[in-house]
PDB file of C-alpha atoms and ligand atoms in Angstrom:
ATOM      1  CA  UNK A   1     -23.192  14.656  -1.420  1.00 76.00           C
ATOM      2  CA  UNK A   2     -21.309  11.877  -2.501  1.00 91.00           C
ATOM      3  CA  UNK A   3     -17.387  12.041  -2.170  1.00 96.00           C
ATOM      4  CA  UNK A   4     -15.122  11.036  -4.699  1.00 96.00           C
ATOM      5  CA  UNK A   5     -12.469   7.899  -4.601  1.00 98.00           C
ATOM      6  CA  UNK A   6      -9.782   7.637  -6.147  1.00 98.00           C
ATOM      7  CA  UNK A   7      -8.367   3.993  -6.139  1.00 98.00           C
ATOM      8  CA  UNK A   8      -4.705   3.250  -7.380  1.00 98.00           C
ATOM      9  CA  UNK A   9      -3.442  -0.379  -6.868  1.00 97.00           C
ATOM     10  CA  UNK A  10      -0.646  -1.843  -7.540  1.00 96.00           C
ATOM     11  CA  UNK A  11       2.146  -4.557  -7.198  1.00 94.00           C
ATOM     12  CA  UNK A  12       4.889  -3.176  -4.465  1.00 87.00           C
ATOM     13  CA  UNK A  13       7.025  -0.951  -5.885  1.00 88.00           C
ATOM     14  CA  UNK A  14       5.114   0.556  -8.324  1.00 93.00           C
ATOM     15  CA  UNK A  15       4.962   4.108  -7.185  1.00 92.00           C
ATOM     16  CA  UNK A  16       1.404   3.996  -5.701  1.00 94.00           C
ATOM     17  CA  UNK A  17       2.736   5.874  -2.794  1.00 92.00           C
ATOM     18  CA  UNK A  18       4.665   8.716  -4.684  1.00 93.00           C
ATOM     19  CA  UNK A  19       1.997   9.377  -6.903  1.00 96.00           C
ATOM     20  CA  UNK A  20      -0.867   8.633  -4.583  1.00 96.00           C
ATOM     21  CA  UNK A  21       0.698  11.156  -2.459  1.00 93.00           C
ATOM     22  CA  UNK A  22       1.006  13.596  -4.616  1.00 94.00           C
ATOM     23  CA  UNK A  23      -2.567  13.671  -6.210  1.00 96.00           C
ATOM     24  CA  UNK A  24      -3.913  13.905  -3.004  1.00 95.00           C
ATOM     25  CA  UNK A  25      -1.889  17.234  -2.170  1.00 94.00           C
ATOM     26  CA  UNK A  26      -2.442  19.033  -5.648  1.00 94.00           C
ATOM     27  CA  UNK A  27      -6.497  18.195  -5.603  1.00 95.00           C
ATOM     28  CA  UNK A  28      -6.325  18.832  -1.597  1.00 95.00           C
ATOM     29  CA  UNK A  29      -7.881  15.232  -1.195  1.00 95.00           C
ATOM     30  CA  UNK A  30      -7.023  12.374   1.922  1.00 94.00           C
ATOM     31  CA  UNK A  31      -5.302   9.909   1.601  1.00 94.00           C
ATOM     32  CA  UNK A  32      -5.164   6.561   2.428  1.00 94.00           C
ATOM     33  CA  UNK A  33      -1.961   4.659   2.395  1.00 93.00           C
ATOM     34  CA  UNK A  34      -3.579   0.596   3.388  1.00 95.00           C
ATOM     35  CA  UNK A  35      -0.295  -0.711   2.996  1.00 94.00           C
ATOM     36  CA  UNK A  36       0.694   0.943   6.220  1.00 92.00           C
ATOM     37  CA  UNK A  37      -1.890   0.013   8.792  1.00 94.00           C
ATOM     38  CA  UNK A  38      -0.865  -3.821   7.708  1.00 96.00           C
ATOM     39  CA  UNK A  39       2.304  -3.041   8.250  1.00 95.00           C
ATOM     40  CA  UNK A  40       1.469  -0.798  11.367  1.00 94.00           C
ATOM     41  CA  UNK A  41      -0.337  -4.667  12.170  1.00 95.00           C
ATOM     42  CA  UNK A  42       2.914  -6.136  11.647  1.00 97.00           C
ATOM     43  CA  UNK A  43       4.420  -3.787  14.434  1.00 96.00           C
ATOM     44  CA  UNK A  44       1.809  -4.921  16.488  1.00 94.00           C
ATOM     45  CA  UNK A  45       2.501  -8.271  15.812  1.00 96.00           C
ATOM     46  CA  UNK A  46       6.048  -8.400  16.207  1.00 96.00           C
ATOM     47  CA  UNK A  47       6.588  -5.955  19.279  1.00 93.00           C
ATOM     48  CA  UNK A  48       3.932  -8.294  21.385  1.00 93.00           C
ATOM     49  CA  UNK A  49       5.139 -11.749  20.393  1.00 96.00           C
ATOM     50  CA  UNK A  50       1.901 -12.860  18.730  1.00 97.00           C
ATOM     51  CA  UNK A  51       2.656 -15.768  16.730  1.00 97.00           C
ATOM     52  CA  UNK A  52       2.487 -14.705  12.614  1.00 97.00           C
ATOM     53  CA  UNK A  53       1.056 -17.449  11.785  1.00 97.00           C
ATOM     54  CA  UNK A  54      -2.040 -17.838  14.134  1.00 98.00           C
ATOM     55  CA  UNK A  55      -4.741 -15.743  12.039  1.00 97.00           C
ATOM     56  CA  UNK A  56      -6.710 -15.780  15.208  1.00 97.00           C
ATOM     57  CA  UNK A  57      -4.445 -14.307  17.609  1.00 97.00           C
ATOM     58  CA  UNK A  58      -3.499 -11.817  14.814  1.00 97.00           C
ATOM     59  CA  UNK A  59      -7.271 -10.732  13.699  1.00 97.00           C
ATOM     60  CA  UNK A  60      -7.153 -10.237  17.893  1.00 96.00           C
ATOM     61  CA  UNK A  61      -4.472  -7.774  18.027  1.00 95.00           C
ATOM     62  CA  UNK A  62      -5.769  -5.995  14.889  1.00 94.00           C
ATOM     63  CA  UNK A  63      -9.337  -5.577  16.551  1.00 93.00           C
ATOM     64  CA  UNK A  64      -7.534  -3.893  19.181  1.00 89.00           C
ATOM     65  CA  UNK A  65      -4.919  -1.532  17.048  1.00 88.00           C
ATOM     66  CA  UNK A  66      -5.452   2.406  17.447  1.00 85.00           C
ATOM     67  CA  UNK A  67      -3.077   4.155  15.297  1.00 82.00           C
ATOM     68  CA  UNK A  68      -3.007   7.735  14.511  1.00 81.00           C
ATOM     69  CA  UNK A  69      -1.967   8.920  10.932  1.00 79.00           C
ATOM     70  CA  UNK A  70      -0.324  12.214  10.525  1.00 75.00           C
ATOM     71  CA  UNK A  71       0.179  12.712   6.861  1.00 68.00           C
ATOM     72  CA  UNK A  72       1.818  16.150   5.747  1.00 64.00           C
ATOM     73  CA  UNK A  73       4.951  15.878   3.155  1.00 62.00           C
ATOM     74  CA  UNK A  74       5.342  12.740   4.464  1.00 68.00           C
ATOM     75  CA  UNK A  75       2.812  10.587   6.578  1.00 72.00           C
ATOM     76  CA  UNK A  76       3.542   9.123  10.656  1.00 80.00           C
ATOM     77  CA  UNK A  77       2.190   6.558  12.629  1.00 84.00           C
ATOM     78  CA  UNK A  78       1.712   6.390  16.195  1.00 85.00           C
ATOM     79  CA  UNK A  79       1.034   2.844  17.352  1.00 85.00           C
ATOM     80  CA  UNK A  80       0.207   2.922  21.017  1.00 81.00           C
ATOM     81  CA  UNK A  81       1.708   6.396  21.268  1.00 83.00           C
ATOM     82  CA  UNK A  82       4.985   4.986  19.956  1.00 87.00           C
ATOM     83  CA  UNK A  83       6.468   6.715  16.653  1.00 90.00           C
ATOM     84  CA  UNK A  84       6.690   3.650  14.314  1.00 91.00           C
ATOM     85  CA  UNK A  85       7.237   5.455  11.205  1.00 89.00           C
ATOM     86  CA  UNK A  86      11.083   4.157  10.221  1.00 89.00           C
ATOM     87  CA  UNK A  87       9.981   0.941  11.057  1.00 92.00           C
ATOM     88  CA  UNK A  88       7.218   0.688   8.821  1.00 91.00           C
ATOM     89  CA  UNK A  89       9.420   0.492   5.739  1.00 86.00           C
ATOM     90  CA  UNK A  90      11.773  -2.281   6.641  1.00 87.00           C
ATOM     91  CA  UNK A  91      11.749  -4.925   4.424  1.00 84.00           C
ATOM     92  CA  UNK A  92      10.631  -7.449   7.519  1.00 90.00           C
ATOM     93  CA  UNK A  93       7.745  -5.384   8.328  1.00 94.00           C
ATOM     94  CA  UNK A  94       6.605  -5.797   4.387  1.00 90.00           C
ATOM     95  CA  UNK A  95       7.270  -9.397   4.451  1.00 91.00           C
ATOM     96  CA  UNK A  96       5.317  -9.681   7.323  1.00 95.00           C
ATOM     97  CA  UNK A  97       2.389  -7.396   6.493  1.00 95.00           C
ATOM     98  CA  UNK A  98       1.718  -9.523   3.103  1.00 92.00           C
ATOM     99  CA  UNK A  99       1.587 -12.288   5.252  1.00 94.00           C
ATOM    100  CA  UNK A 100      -1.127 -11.773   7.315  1.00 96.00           C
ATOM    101  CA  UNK A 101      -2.915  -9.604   4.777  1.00 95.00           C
ATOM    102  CA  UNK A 102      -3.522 -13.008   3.462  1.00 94.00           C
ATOM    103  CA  UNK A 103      -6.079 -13.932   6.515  1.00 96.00           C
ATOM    104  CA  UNK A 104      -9.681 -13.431   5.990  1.00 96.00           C
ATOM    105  CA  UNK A 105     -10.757 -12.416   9.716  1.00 96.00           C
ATOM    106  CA  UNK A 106      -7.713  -9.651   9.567  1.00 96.00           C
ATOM    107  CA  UNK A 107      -8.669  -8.632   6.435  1.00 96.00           C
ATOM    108  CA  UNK A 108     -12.364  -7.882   7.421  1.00 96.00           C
ATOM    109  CA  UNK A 109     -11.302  -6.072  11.018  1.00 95.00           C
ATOM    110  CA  UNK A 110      -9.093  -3.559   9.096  1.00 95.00           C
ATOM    111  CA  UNK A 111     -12.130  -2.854   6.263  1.00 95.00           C
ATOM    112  CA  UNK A 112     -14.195  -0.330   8.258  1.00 92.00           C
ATOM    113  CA  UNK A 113     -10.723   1.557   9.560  1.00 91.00           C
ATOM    114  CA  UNK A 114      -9.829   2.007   5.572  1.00 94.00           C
ATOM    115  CA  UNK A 115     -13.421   3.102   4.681  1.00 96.00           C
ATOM    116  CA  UNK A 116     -13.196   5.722   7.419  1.00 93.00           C
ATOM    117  CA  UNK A 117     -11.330   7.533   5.626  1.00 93.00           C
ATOM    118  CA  UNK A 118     -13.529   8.645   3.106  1.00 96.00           C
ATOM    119  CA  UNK A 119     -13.972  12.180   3.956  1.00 95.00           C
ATOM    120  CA  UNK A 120     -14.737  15.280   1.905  1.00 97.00           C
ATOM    121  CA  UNK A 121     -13.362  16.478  -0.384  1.00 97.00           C
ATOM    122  CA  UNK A 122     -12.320  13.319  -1.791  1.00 97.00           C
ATOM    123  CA  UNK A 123     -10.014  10.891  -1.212  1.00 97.00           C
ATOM    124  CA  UNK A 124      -6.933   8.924  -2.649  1.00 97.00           C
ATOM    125  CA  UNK A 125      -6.706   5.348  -1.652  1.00 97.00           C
ATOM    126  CA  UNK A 126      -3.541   3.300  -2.245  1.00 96.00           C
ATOM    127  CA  UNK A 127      -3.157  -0.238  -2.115  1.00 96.00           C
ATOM    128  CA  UNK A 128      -4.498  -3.570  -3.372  1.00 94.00           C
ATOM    129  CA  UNK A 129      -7.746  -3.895  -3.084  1.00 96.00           C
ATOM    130  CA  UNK A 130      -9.082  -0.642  -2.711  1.00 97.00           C
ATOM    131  CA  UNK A 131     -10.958  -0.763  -6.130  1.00 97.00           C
ATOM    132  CA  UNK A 132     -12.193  -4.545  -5.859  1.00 95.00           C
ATOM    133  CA  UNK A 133     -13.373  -4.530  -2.182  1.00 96.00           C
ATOM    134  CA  UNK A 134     -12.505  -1.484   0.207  1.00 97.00           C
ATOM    135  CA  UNK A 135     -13.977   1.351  -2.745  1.00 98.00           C
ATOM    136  CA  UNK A 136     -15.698  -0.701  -5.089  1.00 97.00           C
ATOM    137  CA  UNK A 137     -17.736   2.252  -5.953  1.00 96.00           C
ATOM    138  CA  UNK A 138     -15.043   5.065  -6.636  1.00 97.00           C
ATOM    139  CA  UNK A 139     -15.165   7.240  -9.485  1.00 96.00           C
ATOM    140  CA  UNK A 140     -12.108   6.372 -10.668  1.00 98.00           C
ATOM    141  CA  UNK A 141      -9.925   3.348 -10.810  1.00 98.00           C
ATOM    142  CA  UNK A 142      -5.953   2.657 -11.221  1.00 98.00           C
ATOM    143  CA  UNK A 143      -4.354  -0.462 -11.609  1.00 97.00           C
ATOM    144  CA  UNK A 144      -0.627   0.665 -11.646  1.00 98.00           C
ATOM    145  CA  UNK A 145       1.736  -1.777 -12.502  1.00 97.00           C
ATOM    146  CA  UNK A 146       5.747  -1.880 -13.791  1.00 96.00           C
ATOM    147  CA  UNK A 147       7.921  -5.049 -14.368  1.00 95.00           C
ATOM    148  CA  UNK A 148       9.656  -6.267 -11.473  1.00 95.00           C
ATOM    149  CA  UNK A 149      13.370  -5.625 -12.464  1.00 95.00           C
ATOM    150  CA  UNK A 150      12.415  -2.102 -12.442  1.00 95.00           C
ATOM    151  CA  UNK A 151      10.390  -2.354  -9.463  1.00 96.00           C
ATOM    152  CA  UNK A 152      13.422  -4.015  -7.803  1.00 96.00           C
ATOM    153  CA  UNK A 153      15.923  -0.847  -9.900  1.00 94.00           C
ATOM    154  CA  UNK A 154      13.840   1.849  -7.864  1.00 92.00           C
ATOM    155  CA  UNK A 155      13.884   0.126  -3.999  1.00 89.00           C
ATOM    156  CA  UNK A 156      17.360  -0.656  -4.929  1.00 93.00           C
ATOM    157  CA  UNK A 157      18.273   2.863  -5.790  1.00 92.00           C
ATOM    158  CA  UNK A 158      15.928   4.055  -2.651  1.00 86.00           C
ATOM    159  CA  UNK A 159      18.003   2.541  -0.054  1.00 86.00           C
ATOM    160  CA  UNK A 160      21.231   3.099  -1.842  1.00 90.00           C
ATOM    161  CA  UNK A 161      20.115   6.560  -1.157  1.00 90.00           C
ATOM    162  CA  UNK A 162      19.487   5.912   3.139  1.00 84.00           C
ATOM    163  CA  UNK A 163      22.987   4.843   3.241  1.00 89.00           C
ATOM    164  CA  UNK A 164      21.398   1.143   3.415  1.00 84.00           C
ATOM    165  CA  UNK A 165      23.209  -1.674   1.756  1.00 88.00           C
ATOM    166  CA  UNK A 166      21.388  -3.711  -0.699  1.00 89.00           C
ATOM    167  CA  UNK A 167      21.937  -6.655  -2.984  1.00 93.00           C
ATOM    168  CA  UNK A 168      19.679  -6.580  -6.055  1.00 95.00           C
ATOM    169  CA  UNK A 169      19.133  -9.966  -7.217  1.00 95.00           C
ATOM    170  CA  UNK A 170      18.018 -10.571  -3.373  1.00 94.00           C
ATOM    171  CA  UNK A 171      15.283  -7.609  -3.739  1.00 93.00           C
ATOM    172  CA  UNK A 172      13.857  -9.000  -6.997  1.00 94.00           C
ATOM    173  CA  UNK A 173      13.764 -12.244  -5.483  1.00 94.00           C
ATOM    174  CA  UNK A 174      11.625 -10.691  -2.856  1.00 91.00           C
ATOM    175  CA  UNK A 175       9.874  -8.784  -4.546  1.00 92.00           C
ATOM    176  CA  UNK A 176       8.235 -11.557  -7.154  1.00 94.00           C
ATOM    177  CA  UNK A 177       7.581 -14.061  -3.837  1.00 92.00           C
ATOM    178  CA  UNK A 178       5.813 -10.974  -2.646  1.00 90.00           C
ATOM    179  CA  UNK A 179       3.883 -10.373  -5.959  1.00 93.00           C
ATOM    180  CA  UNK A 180       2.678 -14.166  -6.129  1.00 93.00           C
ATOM    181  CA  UNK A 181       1.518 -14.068  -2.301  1.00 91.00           C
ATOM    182  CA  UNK A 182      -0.861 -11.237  -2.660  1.00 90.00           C
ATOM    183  CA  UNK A 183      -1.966 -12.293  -6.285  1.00 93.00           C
ATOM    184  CA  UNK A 184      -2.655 -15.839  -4.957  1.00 93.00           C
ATOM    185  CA  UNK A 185      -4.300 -15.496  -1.685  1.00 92.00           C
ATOM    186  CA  UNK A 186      -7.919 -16.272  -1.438  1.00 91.00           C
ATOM    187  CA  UNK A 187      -9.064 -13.108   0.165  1.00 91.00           C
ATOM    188  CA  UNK A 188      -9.161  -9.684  -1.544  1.00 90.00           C
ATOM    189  CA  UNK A 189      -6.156 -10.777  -4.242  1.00 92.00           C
ATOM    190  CA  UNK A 190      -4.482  -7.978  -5.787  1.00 92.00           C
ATOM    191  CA  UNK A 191      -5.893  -7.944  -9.125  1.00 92.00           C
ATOM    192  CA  UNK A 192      -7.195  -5.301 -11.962  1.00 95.00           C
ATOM    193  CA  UNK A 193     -10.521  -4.329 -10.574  1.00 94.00           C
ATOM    194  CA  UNK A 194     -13.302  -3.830 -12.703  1.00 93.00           C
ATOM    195  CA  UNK A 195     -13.473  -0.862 -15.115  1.00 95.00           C
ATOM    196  CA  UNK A 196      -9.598  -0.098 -13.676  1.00 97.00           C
ATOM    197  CA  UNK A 197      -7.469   1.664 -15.993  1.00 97.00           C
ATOM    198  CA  UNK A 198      -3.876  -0.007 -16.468  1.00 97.00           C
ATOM    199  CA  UNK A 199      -0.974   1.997 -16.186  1.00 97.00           C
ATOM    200  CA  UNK A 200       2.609   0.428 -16.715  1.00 97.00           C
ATOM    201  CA  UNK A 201       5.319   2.658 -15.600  1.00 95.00           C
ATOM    202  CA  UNK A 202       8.165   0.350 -16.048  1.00 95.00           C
ATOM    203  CA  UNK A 203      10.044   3.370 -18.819  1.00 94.00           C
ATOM    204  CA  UNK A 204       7.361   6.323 -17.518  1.00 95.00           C
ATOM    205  CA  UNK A 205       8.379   8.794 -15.132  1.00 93.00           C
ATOM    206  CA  UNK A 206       6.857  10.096 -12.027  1.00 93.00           C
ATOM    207  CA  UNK A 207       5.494  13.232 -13.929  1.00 95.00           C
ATOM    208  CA  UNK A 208       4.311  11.216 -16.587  1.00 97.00           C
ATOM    209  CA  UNK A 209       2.289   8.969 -14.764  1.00 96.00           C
ATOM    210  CA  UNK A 210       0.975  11.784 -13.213  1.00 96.00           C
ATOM    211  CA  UNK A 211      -0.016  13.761 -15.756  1.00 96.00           C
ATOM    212  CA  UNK A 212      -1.790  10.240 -16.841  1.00 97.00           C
ATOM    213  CA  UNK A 213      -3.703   9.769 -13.754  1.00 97.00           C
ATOM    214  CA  UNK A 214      -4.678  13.579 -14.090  1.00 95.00           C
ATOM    215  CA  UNK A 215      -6.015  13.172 -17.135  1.00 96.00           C
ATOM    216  CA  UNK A 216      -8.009  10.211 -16.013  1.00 95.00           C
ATOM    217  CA  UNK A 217      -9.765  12.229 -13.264  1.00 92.00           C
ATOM    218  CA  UNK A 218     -10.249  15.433 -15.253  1.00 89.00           C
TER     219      UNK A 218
HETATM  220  O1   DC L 301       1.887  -1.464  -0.165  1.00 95.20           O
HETATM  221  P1   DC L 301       2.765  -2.064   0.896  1.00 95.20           P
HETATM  222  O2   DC L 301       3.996  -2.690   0.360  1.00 95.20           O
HETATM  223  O3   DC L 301       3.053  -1.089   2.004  1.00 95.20           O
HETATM  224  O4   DC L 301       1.887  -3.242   1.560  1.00 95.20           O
HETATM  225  C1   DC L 301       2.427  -4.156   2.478  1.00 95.20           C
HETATM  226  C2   DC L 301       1.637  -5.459   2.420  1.00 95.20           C
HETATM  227  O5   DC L 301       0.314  -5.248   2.929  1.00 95.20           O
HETATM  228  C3   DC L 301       1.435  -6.035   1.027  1.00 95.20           C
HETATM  229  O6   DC L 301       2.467  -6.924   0.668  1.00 95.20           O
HETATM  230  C4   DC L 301       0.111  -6.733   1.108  1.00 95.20           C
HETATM  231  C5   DC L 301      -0.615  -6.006   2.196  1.00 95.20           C
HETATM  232  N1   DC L 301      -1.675  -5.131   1.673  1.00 95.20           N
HETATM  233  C6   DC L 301      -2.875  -5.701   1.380  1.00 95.20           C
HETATM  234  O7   DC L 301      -3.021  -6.902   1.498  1.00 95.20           O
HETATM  235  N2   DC L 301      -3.918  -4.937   0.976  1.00 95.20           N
HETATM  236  C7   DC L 301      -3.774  -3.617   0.819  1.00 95.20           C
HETATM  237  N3   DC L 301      -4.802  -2.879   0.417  1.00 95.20           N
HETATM  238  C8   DC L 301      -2.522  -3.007   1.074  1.00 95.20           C
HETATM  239  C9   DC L 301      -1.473  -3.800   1.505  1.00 95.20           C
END
């Protein structure tokens, strides 16, 4: 029986995570958030000293990462039985994780760990290139997208809302260096994947886009 994929990448920022989420729990599917097991990497990374920007010792400590996923209303990670899951959405830890997303040997360590997770009934997998590379069979495709001032709006508003002070030029300005390191790396670029349906959310709302994406499967 084959199991379906459903792939949604995306710039960060986009919403893959909202509305990946929240396909997966209305169609009773997995889900596969990639962007946190680099950043779970990153952890890794950080908490043992390795230096960031030996792809070597990095692809080492990702051959050895066992992290365990708990994804209800929300998803946790344990990395070595440690609760990293606040930690995974600083802004270092992202900085970080598209950084050594960018190395080849990294890259293919933490491919069989994402296909794993292609269980029945389906699944939803989030990310970059889970449509060109990780899934590059799944029945459908999303590339979602949205301009970076609104991408920058909604992280903005999202930390606003944790009490966490922000300064929104500075978030745009990371945001677009982040955008042109994952769309220029050599190895599994974010990009549209083949036969991937565009979506730009910039002026849609959540419900909108999921209705979209909905529609798509259906
Ligand atoms: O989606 P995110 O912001 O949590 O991802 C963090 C970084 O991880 C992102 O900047 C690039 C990298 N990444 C990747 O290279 N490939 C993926 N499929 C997912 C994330």
């Amino acid at each position: 029986m084959t199991i379906p994929v459903l792939t949604i990448d995306g710039p960060s920022g986009a919403g893959k995570g909202t509305i990946s989420r929240a396909i997966a729990q209305k169609l009773g599917w997995h889900y596969l958030d990639s962007g946190s097991i680099y950043r779970s990497l990153a952890i890794a990374v950080l908490n043992r000293g390795t230096d960031i920007q030996n792809a070597a010792a990095v692809a080492a400590v990702a051959t050895g990462l066992v992290l365990e996923f708990e994804c209800g209303e929300t998803l946790s990670v344990t990395l070595d039985g440690l609760d990293i899951t606040t930690q995974l959405g600083l802004e270092e830890t992202g900085r970080v994780a598209s950084t050594i997303a960018a190395y080849p040997d990294v890259r293919a360590v933490l491919l069989q760990k994402q296909k794993d997770f292609k269980q029945s009934p389906g699944l939803v997998a989030d990310g970059r290139d889970m449509g060109s590379v990780v899934f590059p069979d799944a029945a459908v495709k999303v590339y979602l997208t949205a301009s970076a001032e609104a991408r920058a709006l909604r992280r903005y508003k999202q930390l606003k809302e944790k009490g966490i002070d922000a300064i929104l030029t500075q978030i745009t300005q990371d945001i677009e260096e982040r955008d042109r390191r994952d769309q220029e790396r050599a190895s599994a670029p974010l990009m549209v994947a083949e036969g991937a349906f565009y979506i730009d959310s910039s002026v849609m709302t959540v419900d909108e886009v999921m209705n979209e994406v909905l529609r798509l499967i259906h």
